[in-house]
Amino acid sequence: MSRLGTETAFEVLVRARALERQGRHIIHLEIGEPDQDTPANIVEAAVDALHQGATHYGPSAGLPDLREAIAEDVSKSRGIKVSADEVVVVPGGKPIIFFTMLALIEEGDEVIYPNPGFPIYESMINFLGGKAVPVHLREDRDFRLDVDEMVGDITDRTKLIIINSPQNPTGGVMTKEDVQGLAAAIGDRDIMVMSDEIYHRLLFEGEHYSIAAVDGFKDRTIILDGFSKTYAMTGWRMGYGIMRPDFATHMARLMTNSNSCTATFTQVAGIEALRGDQGEVEKMRQEFEHRRNVFVNGINKVRGFSCRLPKGAFYAFPNITQTGWPSKKLADSLLEEAGVAALSGTAFGAFGEGYLRFSVANSIENIQIALERIDQWAKKHL
Ligand code: PLP
């Protein structure tokens, strides 16, 4: 158990709430979830489903109608042909990480993963006794994966490569050429790819391109996606994986052994999310783009901070090396002194030192108060 890591966002949230109970006013820029409510048509679909008795166990792999709706949606958005038996519905995006690793990783297997990156990847690799092989995402490449650098990390023990675009915590986005270059580098080696595409609808320029769309890669890819970010449904716990049918059967069995199934009425609402009006999704995307612009513009005026424009997701990842402060100490001080909750870059791996992560999933008004407070902090300390 000592090898299992954590997600610091939840810990910082607890500390921020404790300060609030002492009467402090805190601006929350730590947790990675849309602040908007779930669109009303989805909530109504869940309420109707409850009234109609969708309160029982369902199949471990997900309701057939939802698997069908997901297959249609992913086929369209990724330009590949996906069928319902290649879809497994699970409670959130995270179980796809958990189950994929449980299924594939044995003691000593190597897994290449982005660093800074979503901390659960590294946590799970270590937990299972695998060898965590970080690939450094660099600011001067706009945090896009450097395929040439990654290729040098591939060995005979490499079992899995994890990619994430748009990326948490940097907002980096892999181009189509990056993805094709990665696929060419993997070639016909016996390596699986887990492509975490949970932010694929939150893209501010260009088009999302999945490695599953590269010739020969669909059967070697597990796409991770879900409802949490796209439809502001973090608390509902519903996500899914796309994988070849034999793998899907094993993953469904992991579901039988752990959760039995994803909540039935939430799955009915998931069908409405995918097939209903998509206007709210686009509205949220535009709103995040606006907030990103306001935040990045503002933080670049603060002494010691410099921030590239993230191309996707709802995070900003400013460089804070010019402050002379280590990331964790700076994040702690911003919370305790300035009342702004952010995360140390090191919460996303060792290569996150020198950075902080701010979520811009908060109102423009609160973002402006946060910027003002950070500026005051910098004037006092630097
Ligand atoms: N993958 C990435 C990159 C994330 O940022 C998150 C959530 O923060 C997840 C997966 C997990 O999403 P969920 O809340 O649906 O489990």
PDB file of N, CA and C in Angstrom, residues 61-90 92 96 200-201 223-227 231 238-243 262 266-275:
ATOM      1  N   ALA A  61     -20.749  -4.542 -18.323  1.00  0.00           N
ATOM      2  CA  ALA A  61     -20.076  -3.740 -19.357  1.00  0.00           C
ATOM      3  C   ALA A  61     -20.856  -2.466 -19.688  1.00  0.00           C
ATOM      4  N   GLY A  62     -22.062  -2.328 -19.134  1.00  0.00           N
ATOM      5  CA  GLY A  62     -22.876  -1.140 -19.411  1.00  0.00           C
ATOM      6  C   GLY A  62     -24.165  -1.500 -20.115  1.00  0.00           C
ATOM      7  N   LEU A  63     -25.149  -0.588 -20.066  1.00  0.00           N
ATOM      8  CA  LEU A  63     -26.430  -0.836 -20.742  1.00  0.00           C
ATOM      9  C   LEU A  63     -26.191  -0.905 -22.256  1.00  0.00           C
ATOM     10  N   PRO A  64     -26.792  -1.889 -22.934  1.00  0.00           N
ATOM     11  CA  PRO A  64     -26.577  -2.006 -24.387  1.00  0.00           C
ATOM     12  C   PRO A  64     -26.877  -0.703 -25.142  1.00  0.00           C
ATOM     13  N   ASP A  65     -27.939   0.016 -24.742  1.00  0.00           N
ATOM     14  CA  ASP A  65     -28.277   1.253 -25.468  1.00  0.00           C
ATOM     15  C   ASP A  65     -27.208   2.321 -25.280  1.00  0.00           C
ATOM     16  N   LEU A  66     -26.637   2.395 -24.088  1.00  0.00           N
ATOM     17  CA  LEU A  66     -25.583   3.387 -23.872  1.00  0.00           C
ATOM     18  C   LEU A  66     -24.313   2.975 -24.617  1.00  0.00           C
ATOM     19  N   ARG A  67     -23.985   1.701 -24.584  1.00  0.00           N
ATOM     20  CA  ARG A  67     -22.783   1.248 -25.314  1.00  0.00           C
ATOM     21  C   ARG A  67     -22.933   1.557 -26.804  1.00  0.00           C
ATOM     22  N   GLU A  68     -24.148   1.396 -27.290  1.00  0.00           N
ATOM     23  CA  GLU A  68     -24.433   1.714 -28.700  1.00  0.00           C
ATOM     24  C   GLU A  68     -24.246   3.216 -28.958  1.00  0.00           C
ATOM     25  N   ALA A  69     -24.786   4.029 -28.058  1.00  0.00           N
ATOM     26  CA  ALA A  69     -24.692   5.498 -28.223  1.00  0.00           C
ATOM     27  C   ALA A  69     -23.220   5.942 -28.155  1.00  0.00           C
ATOM     28  N   ILE A  70     -22.455   5.334 -27.250  1.00  0.00           N
ATOM     29  CA  ILE A  70     -21.028   5.692 -27.134  1.00  0.00           C
ATOM     30  C   ILE A  70     -20.286   5.268 -28.401  1.00  0.00           C
ATOM     31  N   ALA A  71     -20.592   4.050 -28.883  1.00  0.00           N
ATOM     32  CA  ALA A  71     -19.914   3.560 -30.096  1.00  0.00           C
ATOM     33  C   ALA A  71     -20.159   4.528 -31.263  1.00  0.00           C
ATOM     34  N   GLU A  72     -21.401   4.977 -31.386  1.00  0.00           N
ATOM     35  CA  GLU A  72     -21.749   5.933 -32.465  1.00  0.00           C
ATOM     36  C   GLU A  72     -20.965   7.230 -32.300  1.00  0.00           C
ATOM     37  N   ASP A  73     -20.971   7.741 -31.071  1.00  0.00           N
ATOM     38  CA  ASP A  73     -20.329   9.025 -30.791  1.00  0.00           C
ATOM     39  C   ASP A  73     -18.818   8.951 -31.049  1.00  0.00           C
ATOM     40  N   VAL A  74     -18.190   7.889 -30.566  1.00  0.00           N
ATOM     41  CA  VAL A  74     -16.731   7.771 -30.729  1.00  0.00           C
ATOM     42  C   VAL A  74     -16.382   7.516 -32.202  1.00  0.00           C
ATOM     43  N   SER A  75     -17.219   6.741 -32.894  1.00  0.00           N
ATOM     44  CA  SER A  75     -16.968   6.504 -34.322  1.00  0.00           C
ATOM     45  C   SER A  75     -16.919   7.831 -35.063  1.00  0.00           C
ATOM     46  N   LYS A  76     -17.864   8.705 -34.714  1.00  0.00           N
ATOM     47  CA  LYS A  76     -17.957  10.000 -35.411  1.00  0.00           C
ATOM     48  C   LYS A  76     -16.790  10.916 -35.003  1.00  0.00           C
ATOM     49  N   SER A  77     -16.544  11.032 -33.685  1.00  0.00           N
ATOM     50  CA  SER A  77     -15.555  12.022 -33.233  1.00  0.00           C
ATOM     51  C   SER A  77     -14.122  11.592 -33.540  1.00  0.00           C
ATOM     52  N   ARG A  78     -13.848  10.277 -33.656  1.00  0.00           N
ATOM     53  CA  ARG A  78     -12.470   9.831 -33.910  1.00  0.00           C
ATOM     54  C   ARG A  78     -12.280   9.359 -35.352  1.00  0.00           C
ATOM     55  N   GLY A  79     -13.368   9.312 -36.116  1.00  0.00           N
ATOM     56  CA  GLY A  79     -13.238   8.867 -37.505  1.00  0.00           C
ATOM     57  C   GLY A  79     -12.821   7.404 -37.614  1.00  0.00           C
ATOM     58  N   ILE A  80     -13.322   6.576 -36.687  1.00  0.00           N
ATOM     59  CA  ILE A  80     -13.022   5.135 -36.744  1.00  0.00           C
ATOM     60  C   ILE A  80     -14.336   4.376 -36.577  1.00  0.00           C
ATOM     61  N   LYS A  81     -14.328   3.093 -36.893  1.00  0.00           N
ATOM     62  CA  LYS A  81     -15.562   2.317 -36.753  1.00  0.00           C
ATOM     63  C   LYS A  81     -15.495   1.565 -35.421  1.00  0.00           C
ATOM     64  N   VAL A  82     -16.346   2.008 -34.496  1.00  0.00           N
ATOM     65  CA  VAL A  82     -16.384   1.352 -33.181  1.00  0.00           C
ATOM     66  C   VAL A  82     -17.732   0.668 -33.016  1.00  0.00           C
ATOM     67  N   SER A  83     -17.749  -0.581 -32.525  1.00  0.00           N
ATOM     68  CA  SER A  83     -19.028  -1.242 -32.262  1.00  0.00           C
ATOM     69  C   SER A  83     -19.249  -1.367 -30.753  1.00  0.00           C
ATOM     70  N   ALA A  84     -20.518  -1.646 -30.386  1.00  0.00           N
ATOM     71  CA  ALA A  84     -20.896  -1.621 -28.967  1.00  0.00           C
ATOM     72  C   ALA A  84     -20.088  -2.624 -28.138  1.00  0.00           C
ATOM     73  N   ASP A  85     -19.655  -3.729 -28.751  1.00  0.00           N
ATOM     74  CA  ASP A  85     -18.907  -4.708 -27.952  1.00  0.00           C
ATOM     75  C   ASP A  85     -17.457  -4.269 -27.693  1.00  0.00           C
ATOM     76  N   GLU A  86     -17.105  -3.102 -28.205  1.00  0.00           N
ATOM     77  CA  GLU A  86     -15.773  -2.543 -27.912  1.00  0.00           C
ATOM     78  C   GLU A  86     -15.853  -1.447 -26.848  1.00  0.00           C
ATOM     79  N   VAL A  87     -17.021  -1.308 -26.231  1.00  0.00           N
ATOM     80  CA  VAL A  87     -17.237  -0.248 -25.239  1.00  0.00           C
ATOM     81  C   VAL A  87     -17.458  -0.877 -23.864  1.00  0.00           C
ATOM     82  N   VAL A  88     -16.764  -0.372 -22.840  1.00  0.00           N
ATOM     83  CA  VAL A  88     -17.061  -0.778 -21.459  1.00  0.00           C
ATOM     84  C   VAL A  88     -17.351   0.485 -20.655  1.00  0.00           C
ATOM     85  N   VAL A  89     -18.522   0.525 -20.036  1.00  0.00           N
ATOM     86  CA  VAL A  89     -18.926   1.679 -19.234  1.00  0.00           C
ATOM     87  C   VAL A  89     -18.527   1.425 -17.783  1.00  0.00           C
ATOM     88  N   VAL A  90     -17.895   2.415 -17.174  1.00  0.00           N
ATOM     89  CA  VAL A  90     -17.389   2.263 -15.797  1.00  0.00           C
ATOM     90  C   VAL A  90     -17.691   3.538 -14.997  1.00  0.00           C
ATOM     91  N   GLY A  92     -16.696   6.489 -13.982  1.00  0.00           N
ATOM     92  CA  GLY A  92     -15.709   7.561 -14.130  1.00  0.00           C
ATOM     93  C   GLY A  92     -14.605   7.150 -15.100  1.00  0.00           C
ATOM     94  N   ILE A  96     -10.881   3.184 -15.803  1.00  0.00           N
ATOM     95  CA  ILE A  96     -10.243   2.683 -17.025  1.00  0.00           C
ATOM     96  C   ILE A  96      -8.728   2.629 -16.821  1.00  0.00           C
ATOM     97  N   HIS A 200     -11.081  15.770 -24.732  1.00  0.00           N
ATOM     98  CA  HIS A 200     -10.983  15.985 -26.185  1.00  0.00           C
ATOM     99  C   HIS A 200     -11.983  17.015 -26.714  1.00  0.00           C
ATOM    100  N   ARG A 201     -13.067  17.260 -25.970  1.00  0.00           N
ATOM    101  CA  ARG A 201     -14.015  18.288 -26.441  1.00  0.00           C
ATOM    102  C   ARG A 201     -13.612  19.685 -25.971  1.00  0.00           C
ATOM    103  N   ILE A 223      -8.919   3.667 -25.568  1.00  0.00           N
ATOM    104  CA  ILE A 223      -9.277   5.085 -25.430  1.00  0.00           C
ATOM    105  C   ILE A 223      -9.998   5.246 -24.103  1.00  0.00           C
ATOM    106  N   LEU A 224      -9.563   6.234 -23.328  1.00  0.00           N
ATOM    107  CA  LEU A 224     -10.269   6.587 -22.090  1.00  0.00           C
ATOM    108  C   LEU A 224     -11.051   7.865 -22.360  1.00  0.00           C
ATOM    109  N   ASP A 225     -12.330   7.843 -22.064  1.00  0.00           N
ATOM    110  CA  ASP A 225     -13.139   9.057 -22.184  1.00  0.00           C
ATOM    111  C   ASP A 225     -14.249   8.957 -21.142  1.00  0.00           C
ATOM    112  N   GLY A 226     -15.067   9.992 -21.048  1.00  0.00           N
ATOM    113  CA  GLY A 226     -16.118   9.946 -20.045  1.00  0.00           C
ATOM    114  C   GLY A 226     -16.965  11.200 -20.050  1.00  0.00           C
ATOM    115  N   PHE A 227     -17.852  11.262 -19.089  1.00  0.00           N
ATOM    116  CA  PHE A 227     -18.834  12.342 -19.042  1.00  0.00           C
ATOM    117  C   PHE A 227     -18.443  13.467 -18.094  1.00  0.00           C
ATOM    118  N   TYR A 231     -19.535  17.042 -19.918  1.00  0.00           N
ATOM    119  CA  TYR A 231     -20.921  17.380 -19.569  1.00  0.00           C
ATOM    120  C   TYR A 231     -21.063  17.857 -18.123  1.00  0.00           C
ATOM    121  N   MET A 238     -19.232   8.516 -14.210  1.00  0.00           N
ATOM    122  CA  MET A 238     -19.488   7.699 -15.403  1.00  0.00           C
ATOM    123  C   MET A 238     -18.440   8.008 -16.476  1.00  0.00           C
ATOM    124  N   GLY A 239     -17.776   6.964 -16.891  1.00  0.00           N
ATOM    125  CA  GLY A 239     -16.793   7.080 -17.953  1.00  0.00           C
ATOM    126  C   GLY A 239     -16.805   5.807 -18.769  1.00  0.00           C
ATOM    127  N   TYR A 240     -15.897   5.718 -19.735  1.00  0.00           N
ATOM    128  CA  TYR A 240     -15.870   4.502 -20.544  1.00  0.00           C
ATOM    129  C   TYR A 240     -14.521   4.307 -21.203  1.00  0.00           C
ATOM    130  N   GLY A 241     -14.315   3.078 -21.622  1.00  0.00           N
ATOM    131  CA  GLY A 241     -13.123   2.744 -22.385  1.00  0.00           C
ATOM    132  C   GLY A 241     -13.543   2.137 -23.706  1.00  0.00           C
ATOM    133  N   ILE A 242     -12.704   2.378 -24.727  1.00  0.00           N
ATOM    134  CA  ILE A 242     -12.916   1.760 -26.045  1.00  0.00           C
ATOM    135  C   ILE A 242     -11.719   0.849 -26.270  1.00  0.00           C
ATOM    136  N   MET A 243     -11.983  -0.414 -26.518  1.00  0.00           N
ATOM    137  CA  MET A 243     -10.884  -1.392 -26.669  1.00  0.00           C
ATOM    138  C   MET A 243     -11.399  -2.556 -27.484  1.00  0.00           C
ATOM    139  N   THR A 262     -22.087   0.080 -13.456  1.00  0.00           N
ATOM    140  CA  THR A 262     -22.221   1.528 -13.239  1.00  0.00           C
ATOM    141  C   THR A 262     -23.703   1.808 -12.960  1.00  0.00           C
ATOM    142  N   THR A 266     -27.902   6.656 -14.078  1.00  0.00           N
ATOM    143  CA  THR A 266     -26.921   7.597 -14.645  1.00  0.00           C
ATOM    144  C   THR A 266     -26.595   7.201 -16.086  1.00  0.00           C
ATOM    145  N   GLN A 267     -26.605   5.905 -16.345  1.00  0.00           N
ATOM    146  CA  GLN A 267     -26.327   5.462 -17.721  1.00  0.00           C
ATOM    147  C   GLN A 267     -27.447   5.903 -18.668  1.00  0.00           C
ATOM    148  N   VAL A 268     -28.686   5.846 -18.183  1.00  0.00           N
ATOM    149  CA  VAL A 268     -29.802   6.315 -19.032  1.00  0.00           C
ATOM    150  C   VAL A 268     -29.606   7.803 -19.340  1.00  0.00           C
ATOM    151  N   ALA A 269     -29.178   8.553 -18.324  1.00  0.00           N
ATOM    152  CA  ALA A 269     -28.913   9.986 -18.543  1.00  0.00           C
ATOM    153  C   ALA A 269     -27.739  10.179 -19.500  1.00  0.00           C
ATOM    154  N   GLY A 270     -26.815   9.240 -19.484  1.00  0.00           N
ATOM    155  CA  GLY A 270     -25.667   9.318 -20.395  1.00  0.00           C
ATOM    156  C   GLY A 270     -26.094   9.252 -21.851  1.00  0.00           C
ATOM    157  N   ILE A 271     -27.138   8.483 -22.124  1.00  0.00           N
ATOM    158  CA  ILE A 271     -27.639   8.403 -23.511  1.00  0.00           C
ATOM    159  C   ILE A 271     -28.153   9.781 -23.931  1.00  0.00           C
ATOM    160  N   GLU A 272     -28.881  10.444 -23.029  1.00  0.00           N
ATOM    161  CA  GLU A 272     -29.380  11.794 -23.327  1.00  0.00           C
ATOM    162  C   GLU A 272     -28.200  12.766 -23.520  1.00  0.00           C
ATOM    163  N   ALA A 273     -27.172  12.616 -22.679  1.00  0.00           N
ATOM    164  CA  ALA A 273     -26.005  13.511 -22.819  1.00  0.00           C
ATOM    165  C   ALA A 273     -25.433  13.405 -24.235  1.00  0.00           C
ATOM    166  N   LEU A 274     -25.281  12.178 -24.722  1.00  0.00           N
ATOM    167  CA  LEU A 274     -24.627  11.985 -26.027  1.00  0.00           C
ATOM    168  C   LEU A 274     -25.538  12.337 -27.200  1.00  0.00           C
ATOM    169  N   ARG A 275     -26.830  12.017 -27.054  1.00  0.00           N
ATOM    170  CA  ARG A 275     -27.728  12.182 -28.217  1.00  0.00           C
ATOM    171  C   ARG A 275     -28.520  13.481 -28.174  1.00  0.00           C
TER     172      ARG A 275
END
